Amino acid sequence: MIEKFEVQEEGRMRLMYGAYISQIMRSSSSVLLMCPLPQNINLASMMTLISDHIRDKLKELYSHTSRHYHTLNHIEALLALLSTHREKFHDPEAIEAAIWFHDAIYNVHAQGNCNEVQSAQLAGSMLSGLVDATRLKGIQVMIEATATHTVPDELPSSEVVADAAMFLDMDLSVLGAEEEAFDEYEGAVRKEYGHVDEQGWREGRAAVLRRFLDRKWIYHSDIFRGLLEEKARVNLRRSLDRFGGSVP
């Protein structure tokens, strides 16, 4: 009976977290009021590496009309997740900086990892003198890692590796959202690639979905594997099936 209860409770927590991710996605600044964040967390006080000037400049970038998913809403959603899991990070202020900069440059016509490299370079230029070189390098490497969502080898310590894993998992948390919210996410990304014809979109998107499904684990951390891995694979297979791709 105890084992049965534990299985049921684990399933209930996964459903609740999927709903939580979905709620975050659908909100803008109100997400910070709606989500069940720890009572003692003040998001404004967390922004120790991001001055008002830097934040205002980044808000301008995330507010461009060409963006539909990679907007300020996405940044606020990740900041809310950072608040929820803050005690799990060794350097939450560095993660907060990586969140703010990771999609700062977002050109849908760019090739390869150009967006991520340029976003990391922007972080380097704007945070130079405010963050020590080793810490800044870690932030930049994490930003560049969002191109593939694999934990890079060149991080300076096991603590930064663990933080990077959680950061990348948070960025992919939308994959484990409820079905409706996941579909809204895919629709928003499709709008960002509105210049691509339908066949090209289907082929390109299907390739992305397959790459994630082919991984042993979509998520790197035990926390997100337990909460979102199963739902994310359901969402990705369902999406791939819509595109007529073979489901592994």
Protein backbone atom coordinates (compact mmCIF):
# COMPACT_ATOMS: atom_id res chain seq x y z
CA MET A 1 0.00 0.00 0.00
CA ILE A 2 2.85 2.39 0.79
CA GLU A 3 4.50 1.75 -2.57
CA LYS A 4 1.19 2.31 -4.37
CA PHE A 5 0.70 5.58 -2.52
CA GLU A 6 4.22 6.74 -3.42
CA VAL A 7 3.61 6.02 -7.12
CA GLN A 8 0.30 7.90 -7.03
CA GLU A 9 1.89 10.82 -5.21
CA GLU A 10 4.75 10.99 -7.74
CA GLY A 11 2.23 11.07 -10.58
CA ARG A 12 0.24 13.80 -8.86
CA MET A 13 3.39 15.93 -8.45
CA ARG A 14 4.23 15.54 -12.14
CA LEU A 15 0.73 16.69 -13.12
CA MET A 16 0.92 19.65 -10.75
CA TYR A 17 4.31 20.72 -12.08
CA GLY A 18 3.15 20.45 -15.67
CA ALA A 19 0.24 22.72 -14.78
CA TYR A 20 2.66 25.07 -13.00
CA ILE A 21 4.87 25.34 -16.09
CA SER A 22 1.76 25.97 -18.20
CA GLN A 23 0.60 28.73 -15.86
CA ILE A 24 3.98 30.42 -16.03
CA MET A 25 3.95 30.32 -19.83
CA ARG A 26 0.58 31.96 -20.20
CA SER A 27 1.38 34.92 -17.97
CA SER A 28 3.49 38.01 -18.42
CA SER A 29 4.54 40.13 -15.44
CA SER A 30 1.54 38.77 -13.54
CA VAL A 31 3.28 35.41 -13.39
CA LEU A 32 5.28 36.67 -10.46
CA LEU A 33 2.07 37.17 -8.52
CA MET A 34 0.27 34.04 -9.72
CA CYS A 35 2.92 31.38 -9.20
CA PRO A 36 3.40 29.82 -5.77
CA LEU A 37 6.85 31.24 -5.15
CA PRO A 38 8.59 31.10 -1.77
CA GLN A 39 7.37 33.85 0.50
CA ASN A 40 10.84 35.13 1.33
CA ILE A 41 11.99 35.59 -2.29
CA ASN A 42 12.07 39.10 -3.72
CA LEU A 43 12.75 38.90 -7.47
CA ALA A 44 13.96 42.48 -7.65
CA SER A 45 16.58 41.84 -4.98
CA MET A 46 17.81 38.78 -6.89
CA MET A 47 19.03 40.90 -9.81
CA THR A 48 22.38 41.66 -8.28
CA LEU A 49 24.33 41.31 -11.55
CA ILE A 50 21.74 43.06 -13.72
CA SER A 51 21.58 46.82 -13.25
CA ASP A 52 18.49 48.80 -14.15
CA HIS A 53 20.31 50.10 -17.23
CA ILE A 54 21.22 46.61 -18.44
CA ARG A 55 17.75 45.28 -17.71
CA ASP A 56 16.11 48.11 -19.65
CA LYS A 57 18.35 47.49 -22.65
CA LEU A 58 17.54 43.78 -22.60
CA LYS A 59 13.82 44.45 -22.26
CA GLU A 60 14.00 46.43 -25.50
CA LEU A 61 15.51 43.44 -27.29
CA TYR A 62 12.96 40.99 -25.91
CA SER A 63 10.10 43.34 -26.85
CA HIS A 64 10.83 43.33 -30.59
CA THR A 65 7.72 42.68 -32.66
CA SER A 66 9.33 39.75 -34.48
CA ARG A 67 9.34 37.73 -31.26
CA HIS A 68 6.38 35.61 -30.21
CA TYR A 69 7.81 33.01 -27.83
CA HIS A 70 11.33 34.31 -27.10
CA THR A 71 9.92 37.38 -25.40
CA LEU A 72 10.10 39.00 -21.99
CA ASN A 73 7.41 36.50 -20.92
CA HIS A 74 9.93 33.70 -21.47
CA ILE A 75 12.50 35.49 -19.32
CA GLU A 76 9.97 36.10 -16.55
CA ALA A 77 8.95 32.45 -16.66
CA LEU A 78 12.55 31.34 -16.16
CA LEU A 79 13.05 33.86 -13.37
CA ALA A 80 9.98 32.41 -11.66
CA LEU A 81 11.44 28.91 -11.98
CA LEU A 82 14.75 30.18 -10.62
CA SER A 83 12.88 31.50 -7.59
CA THR A 84 11.14 28.18 -7.08
CA HIS A 85 14.39 26.19 -7.24
CA ARG A 86 16.76 28.86 -5.97
CA GLU A 87 18.13 26.78 -3.09
CA LYS A 88 19.30 24.13 -5.57
CA PHE A 89 21.73 26.52 -7.29
CA HIS A 90 25.27 27.27 -6.15
CA ASP A 91 25.32 30.69 -7.87
CA PRO A 92 21.74 31.81 -8.54
CA GLU A 93 22.85 35.34 -9.44
CA ALA A 94 24.96 33.98 -12.31
CA ILE A 95 21.99 31.90 -13.46
CA GLU A 96 19.81 34.98 -13.36
CA ALA A 97 22.30 36.76 -15.61
CA ALA A 98 22.40 33.81 -18.00
CA ILE A 99 18.60 33.85 -18.12
CA TRP A 100 18.48 37.52 -19.03
CA PHE A 101 21.10 37.25 -21.78
CA HIS A 102 20.55 33.80 -23.27
CA ASP A 103 18.06 34.89 -25.97
CA ALA A 104 19.06 38.56 -26.12
CA ILE A 105 20.11 38.15 -29.75
CA TYR A 106 17.46 36.23 -31.64
CA ASN A 107 17.61 36.38 -35.41
CA VAL A 108 15.62 33.59 -37.05
CA HIS A 109 17.72 33.97 -40.20
CA ALA A 110 20.98 33.29 -38.32
CA GLN A 111 22.95 30.15 -39.07
CA GLY A 112 24.19 27.60 -36.55
CA ASN A 113 24.81 28.97 -33.07
CA CYS A 114 25.33 32.59 -34.14
CA ASN A 115 22.50 33.86 -31.90
CA GLU A 116 23.87 32.15 -28.81
CA VAL A 117 27.44 33.23 -29.50
CA GLN A 118 26.37 36.84 -30.01
CA SER A 119 24.17 36.74 -26.89
CA ALA A 120 27.17 35.49 -24.90
CA GLN A 121 29.34 38.24 -26.38
CA LEU A 122 26.75 40.81 -25.39
CA ALA A 123 26.80 39.47 -21.84
CA GLY A 124 30.57 39.75 -21.87
CA SER A 125 30.53 43.36 -22.98
CA MET A 126 27.71 44.50 -20.67
CA LEU A 127 28.87 42.63 -17.57
CA SER A 128 32.57 43.33 -18.01
CA GLY A 129 33.93 44.97 -14.87
CA LEU A 130 30.87 43.94 -12.87
CA VAL A 131 31.67 40.22 -12.71
CA ASP A 132 35.04 38.52 -12.25
CA ALA A 133 36.46 36.86 -15.33
CA THR A 134 35.94 33.23 -14.25
CA ARG A 135 32.34 33.82 -13.25
CA LEU A 136 31.62 35.75 -16.43
CA LYS A 137 33.14 32.99 -18.55
CA GLY A 138 30.81 30.50 -16.88
CA ILE A 139 27.81 32.67 -17.68
CA GLN A 140 28.88 32.99 -21.31
CA VAL A 141 29.48 29.25 -21.72
CA MET A 142 26.03 28.51 -20.30
CA ILE A 143 24.45 30.95 -22.74
CA GLU A 144 26.23 29.34 -25.69
CA ALA A 145 25.12 25.92 -24.45
CA THR A 146 21.48 26.80 -25.15
CA ALA A 147 22.26 26.20 -28.84
CA THR A 148 22.26 22.44 -28.22
CA HIS A 149 21.02 22.18 -24.63
CA THR A 150 23.88 19.90 -23.71
CA VAL A 151 26.05 20.59 -20.68
CA PRO A 152 29.43 21.87 -21.96
CA ASP A 153 32.75 20.35 -20.91
CA GLU A 154 34.63 23.61 -20.41
CA LEU A 155 32.89 24.79 -17.24
CA PRO A 156 35.28 25.63 -14.39
CA SER A 157 33.87 23.49 -11.56
CA SER A 158 31.40 20.74 -10.68
CA GLU A 159 29.21 23.38 -9.03
CA VAL A 160 28.93 25.36 -12.27
CA VAL A 161 28.23 22.14 -14.16
CA ALA A 162 25.32 21.37 -11.82
CA ASP A 163 23.99 24.92 -12.17
CA ALA A 164 24.30 24.75 -15.97
CA ALA A 165 22.33 21.49 -16.04
CA MET A 166 19.46 23.06 -14.09
CA PHE A 167 19.60 26.23 -16.20
CA LEU A 168 19.33 24.27 -19.45
CA ASP A 169 16.50 22.18 -17.99
CA MET A 170 14.56 25.28 -17.04
CA ASP A 171 14.94 26.60 -20.57
CA LEU A 172 13.39 23.35 -21.85
CA SER A 173 10.68 23.17 -19.18
CA VAL A 174 8.06 24.22 -21.74
CA LEU A 175 8.45 20.82 -23.39
CA GLY A 176 6.89 19.25 -20.31
CA ALA A 177 3.98 21.67 -20.04
CA GLU A 178 0.36 20.66 -20.35
CA GLU A 179 -0.77 19.80 -23.87
CA GLU A 180 -2.56 23.09 -24.59
CA ALA A 181 0.32 25.21 -23.32
CA PHE A 182 2.84 23.16 -25.30
CA ASP A 183 0.77 23.66 -28.45
CA GLU A 184 0.66 27.41 -27.79
CA TYR A 185 4.46 27.39 -27.49
CA GLU A 186 4.84 25.59 -30.82
CA GLY A 187 2.41 28.00 -32.44
CA ALA A 188 4.40 30.97 -31.15
CA VAL A 189 7.67 29.56 -32.49
CA ARG A 190 5.96 28.92 -35.84
CA LYS A 191 5.04 32.62 -35.98
CA GLU A 192 8.68 33.54 -35.43
CA TYR A 193 9.54 31.41 -38.47
CA GLY A 194 6.66 32.75 -40.55
CA HIS A 195 9.03 33.36 -43.46
CA VAL A 196 9.60 29.60 -43.80
CA ASP A 197 7.18 27.70 -46.04
CA GLU A 198 5.10 24.95 -44.49
CA GLN A 199 7.13 22.07 -45.89
CA GLY A 200 10.38 23.61 -44.75
CA TRP A 201 8.93 24.26 -41.31
CA ARG A 202 7.65 20.73 -40.91
CA GLU A 203 10.96 19.18 -41.95
CA GLY A 204 13.05 21.50 -39.80
CA ARG A 205 10.85 21.22 -36.74
CA ALA A 206 10.61 17.44 -37.03
CA ALA A 207 14.42 17.25 -37.06
CA VAL A 208 14.58 19.26 -33.83
CA LEU A 209 11.97 17.05 -32.16
CA ARG A 210 13.79 13.88 -33.19
CA ARG A 211 17.09 15.15 -31.78
CA PHE A 212 15.50 15.59 -28.36
CA LEU A 213 13.66 12.27 -28.50
CA ASP A 214 16.85 10.46 -29.51
CA ARG A 215 18.61 11.59 -26.36
CA LYS A 216 18.73 9.18 -23.44
CA TRP A 217 17.39 11.99 -21.29
CA ILE A 218 15.88 15.29 -22.40
CA TYR A 219 16.62 16.80 -19.00
CA HIS A 220 19.99 16.73 -17.25
CA SER A 221 19.00 17.10 -13.61
CA ASP A 222 17.21 14.54 -11.47
CA ILE A 223 14.69 17.20 -10.46
CA PHE A 224 13.47 17.95 -13.97
CA ARG A 225 13.77 14.36 -15.14
CA GLY A 226 11.42 13.33 -12.39
CA LEU A 227 8.98 16.17 -12.97
CA LEU A 228 8.91 16.67 -16.73
CA GLU A 229 10.74 13.96 -18.69
CA GLU A 230 7.73 11.71 -19.25
CA LYS A 231 5.36 14.53 -20.23
CA ALA A 232 7.95 16.13 -22.50
CA ARG A 233 8.37 12.90 -24.46
CA VAL A 234 4.61 12.59 -24.82
CA ASN A 235 4.40 16.15 -26.16
CA LEU A 236 7.30 15.70 -28.58
CA ARG A 237 5.99 12.41 -29.95
CA ARG A 238 2.53 13.91 -30.41
CA SER A 239 4.00 16.89 -32.24
CA LEU A 240 6.20 14.71 -34.42
CA ASP A 241 3.21 12.56 -35.26
CA ARG A 242 1.38 15.69 -36.48
CA PHE A 243 4.26 16.33 -38.85
CA GLY A 244 4.00 12.81 -40.18
CA GLY A 245 7.33 11.74 -38.72
CA SER A 246 8.08 8.29 -37.40
CA VAL A 247 7.86 8.16 -33.64
CA PRO A 248 10.72 6.31 -31.93
